[in-house]
Structure formats: C-alpha cells, structure tokens
Amino acid sequence: MPQSRLGLACHALLALGLMLSPRVFALPAATPAATPPMGWNSWNWFADKVTDQDVRKAADLIVTSGMRAAGYVYVNIDDTWEGERDATGVIHPNAKFPDMKALADYVHSRGLKLGIYSSPGPLTCANFAGSYGHEQQDAATYAGWGVDYVKYDLCSFRDVLDKAGITDLDERDRRIRAAYAKMHEAIVATGRPMVYSLCQYGFDSVWTWGASVGANLWRTTGDTSTDYDRIVVIALTQIGLGRYAGPGHWNDPDILEVGNGKLTHDEDQSHMTLWAMLAAPLLAGNNLTRMSDAVRDVLTNREVIAIDQDPLGSQVRVIRQEGPVLIWSRPLADGSLAFAVFNIGTDRASLRGLQRDVLQAGAPPGAVARDLWAGRTLKSLRDLDGLTVPSHGVLLLRLKRP
Ligand code: GAL
C-alpha cells in the first residue's frame, strides 16, 4: 500500500483509538495465558510442509537460541498434521507425524509445551480432517498425547452452515459461537489445561464474545504477511480493542513474521514493537534453522518482551499522529510507561515535541527514559528532542520512576 493510503488508514483509526481506553482484568497468576502466550508456530514458514522433524528441530533451537529463556514456550503445530480417523472415529496424525505422543514427550523434555490445530468444520483450511462431530474425541486424543494449546480455525464450518441452509446472519453467528464453546467444553472435560485459541479472522467482533466461549486468545484479523504495510495496517486495526482483552484472554493479530521474507531490521523491530504495545501473543513464525543473530536479538530483547508481557495487560493508547509518525503509549504495572514512536513513512523523521508527549502520556514525575532497542538510558528527557527515526523504524522507550 502506498504511504498515502497507509496514512489515511492511520487517520481514520486514530480517532477510534483516542476515544477508547483499555480496561484491565486482574486474574490469579495461575490463570492460563495470564500474559499473552509466547512460542513458535509452524505455519508462516513451513505451511503444509511441516514435519515431526521440523518441530523437534524448532524445539531444540528455541532452547539453544535463548528463546526459551526469553519466554517462548509453546511449540505450535499448525494445519496439515492430520491423518485419517479410524473405525471408532479417533483421529490419527498423517505420515509426516509418525508418533504425536512421542513428539509431545520430546517437546516437553525440552522444557516446552506443544500446540496443535483443528477446525470446528469437517475440514481444515488446508483440507485436512477437522473436528466436526468429533469434538470430545479429539480433545481427549489431544489430552492423551499431552497437548497444551489448541488453535481452532473456522474454515469449513461455514460450509456446514451453508449446507444446512442457514442464511440468517445472526443465526450463523450464534452457531459459530456455539461451535467454539463446544470445543472449549470438550477441552475442559479432559481435565488437562490447554490454552484455547480461536481463529476466525476477527469476524462478528469476536473480541466481544471470545472470552465467553472459553477462549484465551482470538484472532482479530486475517493473516499477517511479510509485507511491512500489511503489518502496520493490521496493527492499526487493533486500536480500541484493548478494552476487551486482559490477563487470560487476548486479542491475537496473528503469528509474527519477524525474520521472514524481506522485512528489514528496522521493520522487524517495528513489528515486534507494534505487537508488544498491543499486548499481542508473541508466536514467532520464522525458520529457526536459519535465524540470523539480528533476528534472534529482535525476538529475544528482554526489555521489549517485558512490555508485551506486562502483568497489567493493558493495551495501546494513541497519543498522536504527525504525518507518518505514530506515537503510542501503554501504562505498565510498576507505574512506568511504554512509549513508542513509529515512522511509517519513506523518509527519516526528525522528532519534535516528544518531551511534552511523554509527560502528556502519563510518564511518572521525573521519569528516566530507557531506549529499549538501543539498550541505553538517556541522560535526560531533553535528549528526546532532536532524535530521528529511520523510515519504517521505531523508537521504544520505557519511562521509569527515578
Ligand atoms: C488460516 C489461518 C492461518 C493458518 C491456515 C492453515 O485460516 O488464518 O493462521 O492456520 O489457515 O490452513
């Protein structure tokens, strides 16, 4: 998308974001997904090619790269693991996944957790077997394997409604919600805690009802891609949704593309910062076998992850937009403030008025500014004026009490 269209989208969404403010939910620490889930998902890199060996290798690399230590825990197998059902209806993995229990054991032995994927329809989006009519059986199978996370993707459930002749939109929405609730109940009945992730691309304002059908996270958009403009547009559509999310139930703008395609280092940092400011799940989607040090550093920056994982679970507040410069903040549990300046334009941007913005955004009195991507503490807030941000780059600050 050319910058002007991106700019227009920003202006439209800015107004919405300024009108709405985050609501905070406080739940016990034992709550599943008390902070946005972190891990890795097979889809963005491997898509339908993913195998048992790829998942084992990913688990190994999550440990050796330092990602596990940084908080990435879930190793999520997306679509295309599914094989046939046997005579009793039990689902079996296909030849790419010879022994799912053994794979789960392996992932657990690395100190990680295993995620799996299915659909409320008879077929998944890649036309493999879905869970329609087998919800309890599938949940029990997942529990038997030792699965810790289920992504449930709408896919062919819409065909079920078409075939049943259900055209009334409200009735279709009601049935879709019921289908999601059904799998939640099936998971609960297993007695095994599993994070429950809804995937229906943000239809029917899922953020208003996702938690009521037992979801810990729900996709709010279509898929991410390795296009910077797409990442920015997705992030902008999240403004105002923070009031529906909080500990235990999160908006999910989809798997990260950090390290994929032609995203530059600045774009990777911006993508990670957008997701951190949105309190979004951090599911890496890159090829870990060929991860550069620079990409690893973006994914494992502890201070940036701490913004994403802040226990308050509040989401972004829009401070202002000036041309291609977007200024966002996010209050944090310890009274400090996350403050991000994105340059979505094509030229380097000189920043003006940031000291004022920081104070207006609610920085604690006498705040000390830590530049999280540079890993340095500014001597004084006066240093903020005169800073520049490269095209598609970002400045991310944590403003702490002195
Ligand atoms: C899409 C979903 C993707 C991926 C894919 C698998 O519907 O948005 O994240 O799961 O299906 O087929």
Coordinates of C-alpha atoms and ligand atoms in Angstrom, one line a residue:
M1 CA 0.0 0.0 0.0
P2 CA 1.5 3.4 -0.9
Q3 CA 2.3 5.6 2.1
S4 CA -0.7 8.0 1.4
R5 CA -3.2 5.1 1.7
L6 CA -1.5 3.9 4.8
G7 CA -1.6 7.5 6.2
L8 CA -5.3 7.7 5.5
A9 CA -6.0 4.4 7.3
C10 CA -4.0 5.7 10.2
H11 CA -6.0 8.9 10.5
A12 CA -9.3 7.0 10.4
L13 CA -8.2 4.7 13.1
L14 CA -6.5 7.3 15.2
A15 CA -9.9 8.9 16.1
L16 CA -11.2 5.5 17.2
G17 CA -8.1 4.8 19.3
L18 CA -8.3 8.1 21.1
M19 CA -12.0 7.5 22.0
L20 CA -11.4 4.1 23.6
S21 CA -9.2 3.3 26.6
P22 CA -8.0 -0.1 27.8
R23 CA -9.9 -2.0 30.6
V24 CA -7.8 -4.1 32.9
F25 CA -8.7 -7.5 34.2
A26 CA -6.9 -8.9 37.2
L27 CA -6.7 -12.7 37.5
P28 CA -4.6 -15.0 39.6
A29 CA -1.1 -15.8 38.3
A30 CA -2.2 -19.5 37.7
T31 CA -4.6 -18.3 35.0
P32 CA -3.8 -19.9 31.7
A33 CA -2.4 -17.3 29.4
A34 CA -2.2 -14.8 32.3
T35 CA 0.1 -12.9 29.9
P36 CA 0.0 -13.2 26.1
P37 CA 1.2 -16.6 25.0
M38 CA 4.7 -16.8 23.7
G39 CA 6.1 -19.5 21.4
W40 CA 6.6 -20.5 17.8
N41 CA 4.1 -21.6 15.2
S42 CA 4.9 -23.7 12.1
W43 CA 2.5 -22.0 9.6
N44 CA 4.3 -18.8 8.5
W45 CA 7.5 -20.6 7.4
F46 CA 6.7 -24.2 6.8
A47 CA 2.9 -24.1 5.9
D48 CA 1.9 -27.5 4.7
K49 CA 5.4 -28.9 4.6
V50 CA 5.9 -29.1 8.4
T51 CA 7.0 -32.5 9.7
D52 CA 7.8 -34.1 13.1
Q53 CA 11.5 -33.5 12.5
D54 CA 10.9 -29.8 11.8
V55 CA 9.0 -29.4 15.1
R56 CA 11.7 -31.3 17.1
K57 CA 14.4 -29.1 15.5
A58 CA 12.3 -26.0 16.3
A59 CA 12.1 -27.1 19.9
D60 CA 15.8 -27.7 20.0
L61 CA 16.5 -24.2 18.6
I62 CA 14.1 -22.4 20.8
V63 CA 16.2 -23.7 23.7
T64 CA 19.7 -23.2 22.2
S65 CA 18.9 -19.7 20.7
G66 CA 17.9 -18.4 24.1
M67 CA 14.2 -18.0 23.0
R68 CA 13.0 -20.4 25.8
A69 CA 14.9 -18.4 28.4
A70 CA 13.3 -15.2 27.0
G71 CA 9.8 -16.7 27.5
Y72 CA 8.9 -18.6 24.2
V73 CA 7.3 -21.7 25.5
Y74 CA 4.7 -23.1 23.0
V75 CA 5.7 -25.1 20.0
N76 CA 2.6 -25.0 17.9
I77 CA 2.0 -27.4 15.0
D78 CA -0.4 -25.6 12.7
D79 CA -2.5 -27.2 9.9
T80 CA -1.6 -30.3 7.9
W81 CA -0.6 -32.8 10.7
E82 CA -4.0 -34.5 10.4
G83 CA -4.4 -38.1 9.0
E84 CA -7.4 -40.4 8.9
R85 CA -9.9 -41.3 11.5
D86 CA -10.1 -45.0 12.4
A87 CA -13.2 -47.1 12.6
T88 CA -14.0 -45.7 16.1
G89 CA -13.6 -42.1 14.8
V90 CA -10.3 -41.5 16.6
I91 CA -8.1 -39.1 14.6
H92 CA -4.5 -40.2 13.8
P93 CA -1.7 -38.0 12.5
N94 CA -0.6 -38.4 8.9
A95 CA 2.8 -39.8 7.8
K96 CA 4.6 -36.5 8.5
F97 CA 3.9 -37.1 12.2
P98 CA 4.5 -40.7 12.9
D99 CA 4.0 -40.5 16.7
M100 CA 2.4 -37.5 18.2
K101 CA 2.7 -38.7 21.8
A102 CA 6.4 -39.2 21.3
L103 CA 6.7 -35.7 19.8
A104 CA 4.9 -34.2 22.7
D105 CA 7.2 -36.0 25.1
Y106 CA 10.2 -34.7 23.2
V107 CA 8.9 -31.1 23.3
H108 CA 8.1 -31.4 27.0
S109 CA 11.6 -32.9 27.6
R110 CA 13.0 -29.6 26.3
G111 CA 11.0 -27.7 28.9
L112 CA 8.5 -26.5 26.3
K113 CA 4.8 -27.1 25.5
L114 CA 3.0 -28.5 22.5
G115 CA 0.3 -26.8 20.5
I116 CA -2.0 -28.3 17.9
Y117 CA -4.5 -27.1 15.3
S118 CA -8.0 -28.1 14.2
S119 CA -11.3 -26.7 12.9
P120 CA -14.9 -26.8 14.0
G121 CA -15.7 -27.8 10.4
P122 CA -15.2 -31.2 8.8
L123 CA -12.2 -29.9 7.0
T124 CA -9.4 -27.5 8.0
C125 CA -8.4 -24.6 5.8
A126 CA -5.8 -26.8 4.1
N127 CA -8.5 -29.5 3.6
F128 CA -7.3 -31.9 6.2
A129 CA -9.7 -33.6 8.8
G130 CA -11.4 -31.1 11.1
S131 CA -13.1 -31.9 14.4
Y132 CA -16.8 -31.5 13.3
G133 CA -18.8 -34.2 15.1
H134 CA -15.7 -35.5 16.9
E135 CA -15.0 -32.6 19.4
Q136 CA -14.9 -34.7 22.6
Q137 CA -12.9 -37.5 20.9
D138 CA -10.4 -35.0 19.5
A139 CA -10.0 -33.1 22.8
A140 CA -9.5 -36.5 24.6
T141 CA -6.9 -37.5 21.9
Y142 CA -5.0 -34.3 22.3
A143 CA -5.0 -34.7 26.1
G144 CA -3.7 -38.2 25.7
W145 CA -0.9 -37.0 23.6
G146 CA 0.0 -34.3 26.1
V147 CA -1.1 -31.2 24.0
D148 CA -1.1 -27.9 25.9
Y149 CA -2.6 -25.5 23.3
V150 CA -5.3 -25.8 20.7
K151 CA -5.8 -23.4 17.8
Y152 CA -9.4 -23.8 16.4
D153 CA -9.8 -22.4 12.9
L154 CA -13.2 -21.7 11.5
C155 CA -12.5 -22.9 7.9
S156 CA -15.2 -25.3 6.6
F157 CA -17.7 -24.7 9.4
R158 CA -19.2 -22.0 7.2
D159 CA -19.9 -24.8 4.6
V160 CA -21.7 -26.7 7.3
L161 CA -24.0 -23.7 7.8
D162 CA -24.4 -23.3 4.0
K163 CA -25.4 -26.9 3.6
A164 CA -27.9 -26.6 6.4
G165 CA -29.5 -23.7 4.6
I166 CA -28.7 -21.3 7.4
T167 CA -28.6 -17.9 5.8
D168 CA -29.7 -15.6 8.7
L169 CA -26.5 -13.9 9.7
D170 CA -27.4 -13.7 13.4
E171 CA -28.2 -17.4 13.5
R172 CA -24.9 -18.2 11.7
D173 CA -23.0 -16.1 14.3
R174 CA -24.8 -17.9 17.1
R175 CA -23.9 -21.3 15.7
I176 CA -20.3 -20.3 15.2
R177 CA -20.1 -19.2 18.8
A178 CA -21.7 -22.5 19.9
A179 CA -19.2 -24.5 17.8
Y180 CA -16.3 -22.7 19.6
A181 CA -18.0 -23.2 23.0
K182 CA -18.4 -26.9 22.2
M183 CA -14.7 -27.5 21.8
H184 CA -14.0 -25.4 24.9
E185 CA -16.3 -27.7 26.9
A186 CA -14.6 -30.7 25.4
I187 CA -11.2 -29.5 26.4
V188 CA -12.4 -28.7 29.9
A189 CA -13.9 -32.2 30.2
T190 CA -10.4 -33.7 29.6
G191 CA -9.1 -32.2 32.8
R192 CA -5.9 -31.2 31.0
P193 CA -5.3 -27.4 30.9
M194 CA -4.9 -26.3 27.3
V195 CA -4.7 -22.8 26.1
Y196 CA -7.6 -22.2 23.7
S197 CA -7.0 -20.1 20.6
L198 CA -9.9 -19.0 18.3
C199 CA -9.1 -18.4 14.7
Q200 CA -12.0 -16.8 12.7
Y201 CA -10.2 -13.7 11.5
G202 CA -12.0 -11.2 13.6
F203 CA -15.5 -11.7 12.2
D204 CA -18.6 -10.9 14.2
S205 CA -16.5 -8.7 16.6
V206 CA -15.0 -11.8 18.2
W207 CA -13.4 -9.7 20.9
T208 CA -16.8 -9.0 22.4
W209 CA -17.6 -12.7 22.9
G210 CA -14.4 -14.7 22.6
A211 CA -13.8 -14.9 26.4
S212 CA -17.4 -16.1 26.9
V213 CA -16.8 -19.2 24.9
G214 CA -13.7 -20.0 26.9
A215 CA -11.0 -18.5 24.6
N216 CA -7.7 -17.4 25.9
L217 CA -7.0 -15.6 22.7
W218 CA -8.8 -14.9 19.5
R219 CA -7.6 -13.8 16.1
T220 CA -8.7 -10.3 15.3
T221 CA -7.6 -10.1 11.7
G222 CA -6.7 -12.1 8.6
D223 CA -3.2 -13.4 8.2
T224 CA 0.0 -11.5 8.6
S225 CA 2.3 -11.4 5.6
T226 CA 6.0 -10.4 5.1
D227 CA 4.9 -7.0 3.8
Y228 CA 5.6 -4.1 6.2
D229 CA 2.4 -2.2 5.1
R230 CA 0.3 -5.2 5.9
I231 CA 1.9 -5.5 9.4
V232 CA 1.2 -1.8 10.0
V233 CA -2.4 -1.9 8.8
I234 CA -3.1 -5.0 11.0
A235 CA -1.7 -3.2 14.0
L236 CA -3.8 -0.1 13.3
T237 CA -7.0 -2.1 13.1
Q238 CA -6.3 -3.2 16.7
I239 CA -6.6 0.2 18.2
G240 CA -9.5 0.3 20.6
L241 CA -9.7 -3.4 21.0
G242 CA -7.6 -3.4 24.2
R243 CA -10.7 -2.9 26.4
Y244 CA -11.8 -6.4 25.5
A245 CA -8.5 -8.1 26.4
G246 CA -6.5 -8.7 29.6
P247 CA -5.0 -11.5 31.6
G248 CA -6.4 -14.8 30.4
H249 CA -8.0 -13.5 27.2
W250 CA -6.1 -11.7 24.5
N251 CA -6.6 -10.1 21.1
D252 CA -4.4 -12.0 18.6
P253 CA -3.3 -10.1 15.5
D254 CA -1.6 -13.3 14.2
I255 CA 1.7 -15.0 14.1
L256 CA 4.9 -12.8 13.9
E257 CA 6.7 -12.5 10.5
V258 CA 9.9 -11.2 12.2
G259 CA 12.8 -12.8 10.3
N260 CA 10.7 -13.8 7.3
G261 CA 10.7 -12.5 3.7
K262 CA 12.2 -9.2 3.0
L263 CA 11.4 -7.4 6.3
T264 CA 14.4 -5.2 7.2
H265 CA 15.9 -5.0 10.6
D266 CA 14.0 -1.7 11.2
E267 CA 10.8 -3.4 10.1
D268 CA 11.4 -6.4 12.3
Q269 CA 11.9 -4.1 15.3
S270 CA 8.8 -2.1 14.4
H271 CA 6.7 -5.3 14.0
M272 CA 7.9 -6.6 17.4
T273 CA 7.2 -3.2 19.0
L274 CA 3.7 -3.0 17.5
W275 CA 2.9 -6.4 18.9
A276 CA 4.4 -5.6 22.3
M277 CA 2.4 -2.4 22.5
L278 CA -0.7 -4.3 21.6
A279 CA -0.1 -7.0 24.3
A280 CA -0.3 -9.4 21.5
P281 CA 0.7 -13.1 21.6
L282 CA 4.3 -13.4 20.5
L283 CA 4.4 -16.5 18.3
A284 CA 7.5 -16.5 16.2
G285 CA 6.8 -17.7 12.7
N286 CA 10.3 -17.8 11.2
N287 CA 12.7 -20.6 10.1
L288 CA 14.7 -21.1 13.3
T289 CA 17.3 -23.2 11.5
R290 CA 18.5 -20.1 9.6
M291 CA 17.8 -17.4 12.1
S292 CA 20.4 -14.6 11.9
D293 CA 21.8 -13.1 15.1
A294 CA 20.0 -9.8 14.3
V295 CA 16.6 -11.6 14.1
R296 CA 17.3 -13.5 17.3
D297 CA 18.1 -10.3 19.0
V298 CA 14.8 -8.7 17.9
L299 CA 12.8 -11.8 19.1
T300 CA 14.7 -12.1 22.4
N301 CA 15.1 -8.5 23.5
R302 CA 14.0 -9.0 27.2
E303 CA 13.1 -5.4 27.8
V304 CA 10.8 -5.3 24.8
I305 CA 9.3 -8.7 25.8
A306 CA 8.7 -7.3 29.3
I307 CA 6.4 -4.6 27.7
D308 CA 4.4 -7.3 25.9
Q309 CA 4.2 -9.5 28.9
D310 CA 3.5 -6.7 31.4
P311 CA 1.1 -8.2 34.0
L312 CA -1.3 -5.3 33.8
G313 CA -2.2 -6.5 30.3
S314 CA -3.3 -3.1 29.2
Q315 CA -3.1 -2.2 25.5
V316 CA -2.0 0.7 23.5
R317 CA -3.2 4.3 23.8
V318 CA -2.8 6.5 20.8
I319 CA -1.1 9.8 21.8
R320 CA -1.0 11.4 18.4
Q321 CA 0.0 11.1 14.8
E322 CA 2.0 13.7 12.8
G323 CA 2.3 12.8 9.2
P324 CA 3.9 9.4 9.0
V325 CA 4.9 9.4 12.7
L326 CA 2.7 7.5 15.1
I327 CA 3.0 8.0 18.8
W328 CA 1.6 5.3 21.1
S329 CA 1.9 4.6 24.9
R330 CA 1.0 1.8 27.2
P331 CA 0.8 2.0 31.0
L332 CA 2.7 -0.7 32.9
A333 CA 2.2 -2.5 36.2
D334 CA 5.1 -0.8 38.0
G335 CA 3.8 2.7 37.2
S336 CA 6.2 3.1 34.3
L337 CA 5.1 3.9 30.8
A338 CA 5.9 2.3 27.5
F339 CA 6.2 4.9 24.8
A340 CA 6.7 4.1 21.1
V341 CA 7.3 6.3 18.1
F342 CA 6.8 4.6 14.7
N343 CA 7.9 6.2 11.4
I344 CA 5.8 4.5 8.8
G345 CA 6.9 6.9 6.1
T346 CA 9.6 6.6 3.4
D347 CA 12.0 9.3 4.8
R348 CA 13.9 9.6 8.1
A349 CA 11.7 11.5 10.6
S350 CA 13.0 14.2 13.0
L351 CA 11.1 14.1 16.2
R352 CA 9.7 17.2 17.8
G353 CA 7.8 17.8 21.0
L354 CA 8.5 14.3 22.4
Q355 CA 9.2 15.6 25.9
R356 CA 5.7 17.1 26.0
D357 CA 4.2 13.9 24.6
V358 CA 5.9 11.8 27.2
L359 CA 4.5 13.9 30.0
Q360 CA 1.1 14.1 28.5
A361 CA 1.1 10.3 28.1
G362 CA 1.5 10.0 31.8
A363 CA 5.2 9.4 32.4
P364 CA 5.9 9.3 36.1
P365 CA 7.3 12.5 37.6
G366 CA 11.0 12.9 37.0
A367 CA 10.9 9.9 34.7
V368 CA 14.1 8.3 33.5
A369 CA 13.9 7.2 29.8
R370 CA 15.4 3.8 28.7
D371 CA 15.7 3.3 25.0
L372 CA 14.9 -0.4 24.7
W373 CA 16.2 -1.2 21.2
A374 CA 19.4 0.8 21.8
G375 CA 19.8 -0.7 25.3
R376 CA 20.8 2.7 26.8
T377 CA 19.4 5.0 29.4
L378 CA 19.0 8.6 28.3
K379 CA 20.8 11.2 30.4
S380 CA 17.8 13.5 30.4
L381 CA 14.3 13.7 28.8
R382 CA 15.8 16.7 26.9
D383 CA 17.7 14.2 24.8
L384 CA 14.4 13.1 23.3
D385 CA 14.2 16.3 21.2
G386 CA 16.4 16.1 18.2
L387 CA 16.1 12.3 17.9
T388 CA 15.4 10.9 14.5
V389 CA 13.8 7.6 13.5
P390 CA 14.6 5.9 10.2
S391 CA 12.0 5.0 7.6
H392 CA 9.9 2.1 8.9
G393 CA 11.9 2.3 12.1
V394 CA 10.8 2.7 15.7
L395 CA 11.9 4.3 19.0
L396 CA 10.7 2.4 22.0
L397 CA 11.1 3.9 25.5
R398 CA 10.3 2.7 29.0
L399 CA 9.8 5.7 31.2
K400 CA 10.5 4.7 34.8
R401 CA 10.3 6.3 38.1
P402 CA 13.7 7.9 39.0
Ligands
GAL1 C1 -5.7 -20.0 8.1 C2 -5.2 -19.3 9.3 C3 -3.7 -19.5 9.3 C4 -3.3 -21.0 9.2 C5 -4.0 -21.6 8.0 C6 -3.8 -23.1 8.0 O1 -7.1 -19.9 8.1 O2 -5.6 -18.0 9.4 O3 -3.2 -18.9 10.5 O4 -3.7 -21.6 10.4 O5 -5.4 -21.3 8.0 O6 -4.5 -23.7 6.9

